[in-house]
Amino acid sequence: MRARGEGAGQEGPCTQEGLSVRLGLQARLMGSLVAVTALLVVLILCVQWQVFGRYVLNDTPTWAENLALLLVLFVTAFGLAVGVRDAGHIGLESLLILLPLPWRRRVECLVHALVGLFGVLMVHGGSTWAVAKWGENKPMLPLPDGIDYVPLIIAGVLVVLFSIEHIWAIWRGHTVEPAWN
């Protein structure tokens, strides 16, 4: 996190508590990025195996498409969480800039609180559906049908954590640096 108004190379004041919170959230973010990268590689390999089986072996592996769809759910969910972390969600910046600074901070906190609430709803809804569907099996994969909702739960938890990080940064007068820097 960088203090608002400071140059790109300067760090704002950090306490030991703030630093440990920041490092914990960054570790979760990096874990998410590594997981998404690994899932993308597996997804590409899965689709390539399906194409190879269809055109070279003339025998399409039936499990490959279902596994690819499941992996797309995981990649999309992690991508959503990283988008929230980098404040890549839709916002009305032009209206926010017109507000006085104290009101701007309040509205920014409200926006991040609402995004965090959405994350809580993702966790609740995903958990409800995962539990309801866990007893059923997927037709082409030896996995429970409830596994489709696990990415929603994981992404919801990350959305809540990243929303808290944004609110914490706003209260302290800092900005959250995007993960891609």
PDB file of C-alpha atoms in Angstrom:
ATOM      1  CA  MET A   1       0.000   0.000   0.000  1.00  0.00           C
ATOM      2  CA  ARG A   2       1.186   3.452  -0.779  1.00  0.00           C
ATOM      3  CA  ALA A   3       0.213   6.650   1.008  1.00  0.00           C
ATOM      4  CA  ARG A   4      -2.127   8.768  -1.072  1.00  0.00           C
ATOM      5  CA  GLY A   5      -0.375  11.542  -2.906  1.00  0.00           C
ATOM      6  CA  GLU A   6       3.103  10.064  -2.529  1.00  0.00           C
ATOM      7  CA  GLY A   7       5.396   9.231  -5.423  1.00  0.00           C
ATOM      8  CA  ALA A   8       5.535   5.783  -6.907  1.00  0.00           C
ATOM      9  CA  GLY A   9       8.895   4.980  -5.343  1.00  0.00           C
ATOM     10  CA  GLN A  10       8.133   6.215  -1.825  1.00  0.00           C
ATOM     11  CA  GLU A  11       6.545   4.066   0.827  1.00  0.00           C
ATOM     12  CA  GLY A  12       4.073   5.498   3.295  1.00  0.00           C
ATOM     13  CA  PRO A  13       4.509   5.007   7.021  1.00  0.00           C
ATOM     14  CA  CYS A  14       4.026   1.403   8.107  1.00  0.00           C
ATOM     15  CA  THR A  15       3.518   0.066  11.573  1.00  0.00           C
ATOM     16  CA  GLN A  16       4.342  -3.514  12.472  1.00  0.00           C
ATOM     17  CA  GLU A  17       0.616  -4.340  12.629  1.00  0.00           C
ATOM     18  CA  GLY A  18      -0.117  -2.742   9.266  1.00  0.00           C
ATOM     19  CA  LEU A  19       2.852  -4.477   7.688  1.00  0.00           C
ATOM     20  CA  SER A  20       1.777  -7.908   8.927  1.00  0.00           C
ATOM     21  CA  VAL A  21      -1.788  -7.396   7.632  1.00  0.00           C
ATOM     22  CA  ARG A  22      -0.406  -6.214   4.298  1.00  0.00           C
ATOM     23  CA  LEU A  23       1.974  -9.159   3.968  1.00  0.00           C
ATOM     24  CA  GLY A  24      -0.772 -11.633   4.863  1.00  0.00           C
ATOM     25  CA  LEU A  25      -3.104 -10.250   2.200  1.00  0.00           C
ATOM     26  CA  GLN A  26      -0.314 -10.113  -0.364  1.00  0.00           C
ATOM     27  CA  ALA A  27       0.530 -13.744   0.374  1.00  0.00           C
ATOM     28  CA  ARG A  28      -3.101 -14.712  -0.239  1.00  0.00           C
ATOM     29  CA  LEU A  29      -3.091 -12.695  -3.446  1.00  0.00           C
ATOM     30  CA  MET A  30       0.101 -14.323  -4.698  1.00  0.00           C
ATOM     31  CA  GLY A  31      -1.292 -17.725  -3.764  1.00  0.00           C
ATOM     32  CA  SER A  32      -4.376 -16.906  -5.849  1.00  0.00           C
ATOM     33  CA  LEU A  33      -2.254 -15.854  -8.806  1.00  0.00           C
ATOM     34  CA  VAL A  34      -0.130 -19.004  -8.626  1.00  0.00           C
ATOM     35  CA  ALA A  35      -3.255 -21.172  -8.355  1.00  0.00           C
ATOM     36  CA  VAL A  36      -4.857 -19.466 -11.356  1.00  0.00           C
ATOM     37  CA  THR A  37      -1.701 -19.922 -13.409  1.00  0.00           C
ATOM     38  CA  ALA A  38      -1.508 -23.620 -12.526  1.00  0.00           C
ATOM     39  CA  LEU A  39      -5.203 -24.078 -13.304  1.00  0.00           C
ATOM     40  CA  LEU A  40      -4.783 -22.342 -16.663  1.00  0.00           C
ATOM     41  CA  VAL A  41      -1.929 -24.688 -17.564  1.00  0.00           C
ATOM     42  CA  VAL A  42      -4.009 -27.729 -16.597  1.00  0.00           C
ATOM     43  CA  LEU A  43      -6.976 -26.308 -18.529  1.00  0.00           C
ATOM     44  CA  ILE A  44      -4.874 -25.871 -21.669  1.00  0.00           C
ATOM     45  CA  LEU A  45      -3.453 -29.391 -21.336  1.00  0.00           C
ATOM     46  CA  CYS A  46      -6.935 -30.809 -20.826  1.00  0.00           C
ATOM     47  CA  VAL A  47      -8.309 -29.121 -23.948  1.00  0.00           C
ATOM     48  CA  GLN A  48      -5.247 -30.157 -25.943  1.00  0.00           C
ATOM     49  CA  TRP A  49      -5.736 -33.769 -24.852  1.00  0.00           C
ATOM     50  CA  GLN A  50      -9.361 -33.593 -25.933  1.00  0.00           C
ATOM     51  CA  VAL A  51      -8.379 -32.258 -29.380  1.00  0.00           C
ATOM     52  CA  PHE A  52      -5.607 -34.862 -29.704  1.00  0.00           C
ATOM     53  CA  GLY A  53      -7.999 -37.646 -28.745  1.00  0.00           C
ATOM     54  CA  ARG A  54     -10.666 -36.473 -31.146  1.00  0.00           C
ATOM     55  CA  TYR A  55      -8.532 -35.907 -34.240  1.00  0.00           C
ATOM     56  CA  VAL A  56      -5.526 -38.188 -33.792  1.00  0.00           C
ATOM     57  CA  LEU A  57      -6.854 -41.125 -31.793  1.00  0.00           C
ATOM     58  CA  ASN A  58     -10.389 -40.786 -33.191  1.00  0.00           C
ATOM     59  CA  ASP A  59     -11.655 -41.375 -29.640  1.00  0.00           C
ATOM     60  CA  THR A  60     -12.773 -38.280 -27.733  1.00  0.00           C
ATOM     61  CA  PRO A  61     -12.065 -38.521 -24.001  1.00  0.00           C
ATOM     62  CA  THR A  62     -15.454 -37.800 -22.431  1.00  0.00           C
ATOM     63  CA  TRP A  63     -14.027 -36.531 -19.171  1.00  0.00           C
ATOM     64  CA  ALA A  64     -11.859 -33.807 -20.747  1.00  0.00           C
ATOM     65  CA  GLU A  65     -14.657 -31.383 -21.598  1.00  0.00           C
ATOM     66  CA  ASN A  66     -16.256 -31.687 -18.159  1.00  0.00           C
ATOM     67  CA  LEU A  67     -12.915 -31.182 -16.439  1.00  0.00           C
ATOM     68  CA  ALA A  68     -12.215 -28.162 -18.648  1.00  0.00           C
ATOM     69  CA  LEU A  69     -15.571 -26.613 -17.678  1.00  0.00           C
ATOM     70  CA  LEU A  70     -14.823 -27.170 -13.994  1.00  0.00           C
ATOM     71  CA  LEU A  71     -11.390 -25.579 -14.381  1.00  0.00           C
ATOM     72  CA  VAL A  72     -12.956 -22.577 -16.148  1.00  0.00           C
ATOM     73  CA  LEU A  73     -15.137 -22.075 -13.058  1.00  0.00           C
ATOM     74  CA  PHE A  74     -12.069 -22.037 -10.812  1.00  0.00           C
ATOM     75  CA  VAL A  75     -10.055 -19.710 -13.080  1.00  0.00           C
ATOM     76  CA  THR A  76     -12.967 -17.296 -13.446  1.00  0.00           C
ATOM     77  CA  ALA A  77     -13.594 -17.213  -9.701  1.00  0.00           C
ATOM     78  CA  PHE A  78      -9.948 -16.481  -8.906  1.00  0.00           C
ATOM     79  CA  GLY A  79      -9.891 -13.862 -11.660  1.00  0.00           C
ATOM     80  CA  LEU A  80     -12.905 -12.190 -10.097  1.00  0.00           C
ATOM     81  CA  ALA A  81     -11.171 -12.045  -6.711  1.00  0.00           C
ATOM     82  CA  VAL A  82      -7.984 -10.590  -8.191  1.00  0.00           C
ATOM     83  CA  GLY A  83     -10.107  -8.021 -10.068  1.00  0.00           C
ATOM     84  CA  VAL A  84     -11.609  -6.915  -6.753  1.00  0.00           C
ATOM     85  CA  ARG A  85      -8.120  -6.732  -5.216  1.00  0.00           C
ATOM     86  CA  ASP A  86      -6.922  -4.501  -8.048  1.00  0.00           C
ATOM     87  CA  ALA A  87     -10.137  -2.427  -7.916  1.00  0.00           C
ATOM     88  CA  GLY A  88     -10.872  -3.522 -11.468  1.00  0.00           C
ATOM     89  CA  HIS A  89     -14.591  -3.719 -10.859  1.00  0.00           C
ATOM     90  CA  ILE A  90     -16.971  -1.256 -12.431  1.00  0.00           C
ATOM     91  CA  GLY A  91     -16.964   2.111 -10.691  1.00  0.00           C
ATOM     92  CA  LEU A  92     -18.202   5.620 -11.252  1.00  0.00           C
ATOM     93  CA  GLU A  93     -14.903   7.428 -10.802  1.00  0.00           C
ATOM     94  CA  SER A  94     -16.084  10.581 -12.579  1.00  0.00           C
ATOM     95  CA  LEU A  95     -18.819  11.163  -9.998  1.00  0.00           C
ATOM     96  CA  LEU A  96     -16.538  10.254  -7.109  1.00  0.00           C
ATOM     97  CA  ILE A  97     -13.933  12.846  -8.101  1.00  0.00           C
ATOM     98  CA  LEU A  98     -16.526  15.617  -7.817  1.00  0.00           C
ATOM     99  CA  LEU A  99     -17.107  14.901  -4.126  1.00  0.00           C
ATOM    100  CA  PRO A 100     -15.114  16.618  -1.365  1.00  0.00           C
ATOM    101  CA  LEU A 101     -12.309  14.443   0.034  1.00  0.00           C
ATOM    102  CA  PRO A 102     -14.069  13.384   3.277  1.00  0.00           C
ATOM    103  CA  TRP A 103     -17.197  12.328   1.359  1.00  0.00           C
ATOM    104  CA  ARG A 104     -15.101  10.654  -1.330  1.00  0.00           C
ATOM    105  CA  ARG A 105     -13.455   8.453   1.288  1.00  0.00           C
ATOM    106  CA  ARG A 106     -16.823   7.586   2.828  1.00  0.00           C
ATOM    107  CA  VAL A 107     -18.297   6.641  -0.530  1.00  0.00           C
ATOM    108  CA  GLU A 108     -15.181   4.594  -1.399  1.00  0.00           C
ATOM    109  CA  CYS A 109     -15.528   2.731   1.913  1.00  0.00           C
ATOM    110  CA  LEU A 110     -19.228   2.179   1.218  1.00  0.00           C
ATOM    111  CA  VAL A 111     -18.466   0.775  -2.237  1.00  0.00           C
ATOM    112  CA  HIS A 112     -15.848  -1.615  -0.858  1.00  0.00           C
ATOM    113  CA  ALA A 113     -18.181  -2.598   1.999  1.00  0.00           C
ATOM    114  CA  LEU A 114     -20.912  -3.428  -0.533  1.00  0.00           C
ATOM    115  CA  VAL A 115     -18.432  -5.451  -2.608  1.00  0.00           C
ATOM    116  CA  GLY A 116     -17.429  -7.259   0.593  1.00  0.00           C
ATOM    117  CA  LEU A 117     -21.095  -7.925   1.351  1.00  0.00           C
ATOM    118  CA  PHE A 118     -21.430  -9.413  -2.115  1.00  0.00           C
ATOM    119  CA  GLY A 119     -18.467 -11.665  -1.244  1.00  0.00           C
ATOM    120  CA  VAL A 120     -20.266 -12.790   1.915  1.00  0.00           C
ATOM    121  CA  LEU A 121     -23.347 -13.594  -0.180  1.00  0.00           C
ATOM    122  CA  MET A 122     -21.131 -15.554  -2.583  1.00  0.00           C
ATOM    123  CA  VAL A 123     -19.800 -17.633   0.312  1.00  0.00           C
ATOM    124  CA  HIS A 124     -23.282 -18.197   1.728  1.00  0.00           C
ATOM    125  CA  GLY A 125     -24.894 -19.085  -1.600  1.00  0.00           C
ATOM    126  CA  GLY A 126     -21.970 -21.220  -2.719  1.00  0.00           C
ATOM    127  CA  SER A 127     -21.937 -23.104   0.587  1.00  0.00           C
ATOM    128  CA  THR A 128     -25.673 -23.703   0.434  1.00  0.00           C
ATOM    129  CA  TRP A 129     -25.506 -25.111  -3.088  1.00  0.00           C
ATOM    130  CA  ALA A 130     -22.321 -27.097  -2.460  1.00  0.00           C
ATOM    131  CA  VAL A 131     -23.865 -28.844   0.527  1.00  0.00           C
ATOM    132  CA  ALA A 132     -27.110 -29.463  -1.379  1.00  0.00           C
ATOM    133  CA  LYS A 133     -25.324 -30.955  -4.403  1.00  0.00           C
ATOM    134  CA  TRP A 134     -22.451 -32.767  -2.670  1.00  0.00           C
ATOM    135  CA  GLY A 135     -24.316 -36.077  -2.547  1.00  0.00           C
ATOM    136  CA  GLU A 136     -24.795 -36.181  -6.329  1.00  0.00           C
ATOM    137  CA  ASN A 137     -21.976 -37.252  -8.644  1.00  0.00           C
ATOM    138  CA  LYS A 138     -20.908 -35.620 -11.891  1.00  0.00           C
ATOM    139  CA  PRO A 139     -21.781 -37.810 -14.881  1.00  0.00           C
ATOM    140  CA  MET A 140     -18.340 -37.870 -16.548  1.00  0.00           C
ATOM    141  CA  LEU A 141     -16.020 -37.213 -13.614  1.00  0.00           C
ATOM    142  CA  PRO A 142     -15.593 -39.124 -10.351  1.00  0.00           C
ATOM    143  CA  LEU A 143     -16.329 -35.950  -8.372  1.00  0.00           C
ATOM    144  CA  PRO A 144     -19.328 -34.720  -6.411  1.00  0.00           C
ATOM    145  CA  ASP A 145     -21.576 -32.252  -8.212  1.00  0.00           C
ATOM    146  CA  GLY A 146     -21.112 -29.786  -5.345  1.00  0.00           C
ATOM    147  CA  ILE A 147     -17.519 -29.165  -6.442  1.00  0.00           C
ATOM    148  CA  ASP A 148     -18.922 -26.710  -9.000  1.00  0.00           C
ATOM    149  CA  TYR A 149     -19.729 -24.309  -6.146  1.00  0.00           C
ATOM    150  CA  VAL A 150     -16.384 -24.487  -4.337  1.00  0.00           C
ATOM    151  CA  PRO A 151     -14.822 -21.784  -6.579  1.00  0.00           C
ATOM    152  CA  LEU A 152     -17.671 -19.462  -5.598  1.00  0.00           C
ATOM    153  CA  ILE A 153     -16.886 -20.010  -1.925  1.00  0.00           C
ATOM    154  CA  ILE A 154     -13.142 -19.466  -2.349  1.00  0.00           C
ATOM    155  CA  ALA A 155     -13.655 -16.357  -4.476  1.00  0.00           C
ATOM    156  CA  GLY A 156     -16.168 -15.002  -1.966  1.00  0.00           C
ATOM    157  CA  VAL A 157     -13.691 -15.355   0.891  1.00  0.00           C
ATOM    158  CA  LEU A 158     -10.995 -13.618  -1.163  1.00  0.00           C
ATOM    159  CA  VAL A 159     -13.404 -10.829  -2.171  1.00  0.00           C
ATOM    160  CA  VAL A 160     -14.195 -10.210   1.506  1.00  0.00           C
ATOM    161  CA  LEU A 161     -10.491 -10.142   2.437  1.00  0.00           C
ATOM    162  CA  PHE A 162      -9.578  -7.829  -0.422  1.00  0.00           C
ATOM    163  CA  SER A 163     -12.505  -5.507   0.349  1.00  0.00           C
ATOM    164  CA  ILE A 164     -11.304  -5.287   3.950  1.00  0.00           C
ATOM    165  CA  GLU A 165      -7.831  -4.470   2.640  1.00  0.00           C
ATOM    166  CA  HIS A 166      -9.244  -1.588   0.578  1.00  0.00           C
ATOM    167  CA  ILE A 167     -11.280  -0.203   3.473  1.00  0.00           C
ATOM    168  CA  TRP A 168      -8.249  -0.474   5.768  1.00  0.00           C
ATOM    169  CA  ALA A 169      -6.119   1.387   3.208  1.00  0.00           C
ATOM    170  CA  ILE A 170      -8.711   4.158   2.788  1.00  0.00           C
ATOM    171  CA  TRP A 171      -8.955   4.665   6.554  1.00  0.00           C
ATOM    172  CA  ARG A 172      -5.170   4.927   6.763  1.00  0.00           C
ATOM    173  CA  GLY A 173      -4.888   7.274   3.762  1.00  0.00           C
ATOM    174  CA  HIS A 174      -3.144   4.706   1.558  1.00  0.00           C
ATOM    175  CA  THR A 175      -3.910   3.154  -1.798  1.00  0.00           C
ATOM    176  CA  VAL A 176      -3.724  -0.532  -2.615  1.00  0.00           C
ATOM    177  CA  GLU A 177      -1.157  -1.203  -5.299  1.00  0.00           C
ATOM    178  CA  PRO A 178      -2.364  -3.501  -8.087  1.00  0.00           C
ATOM    179  CA  ALA A 179      -1.003  -7.041  -8.114  1.00  0.00           C
ATOM    180  CA  TRP A 180       0.394  -6.588 -11.599  1.00  0.00           C
ATOM    181  CA  ASN A 181       2.992  -3.993 -10.535  1.00  0.00           C
TER     182      ASN A 181
END
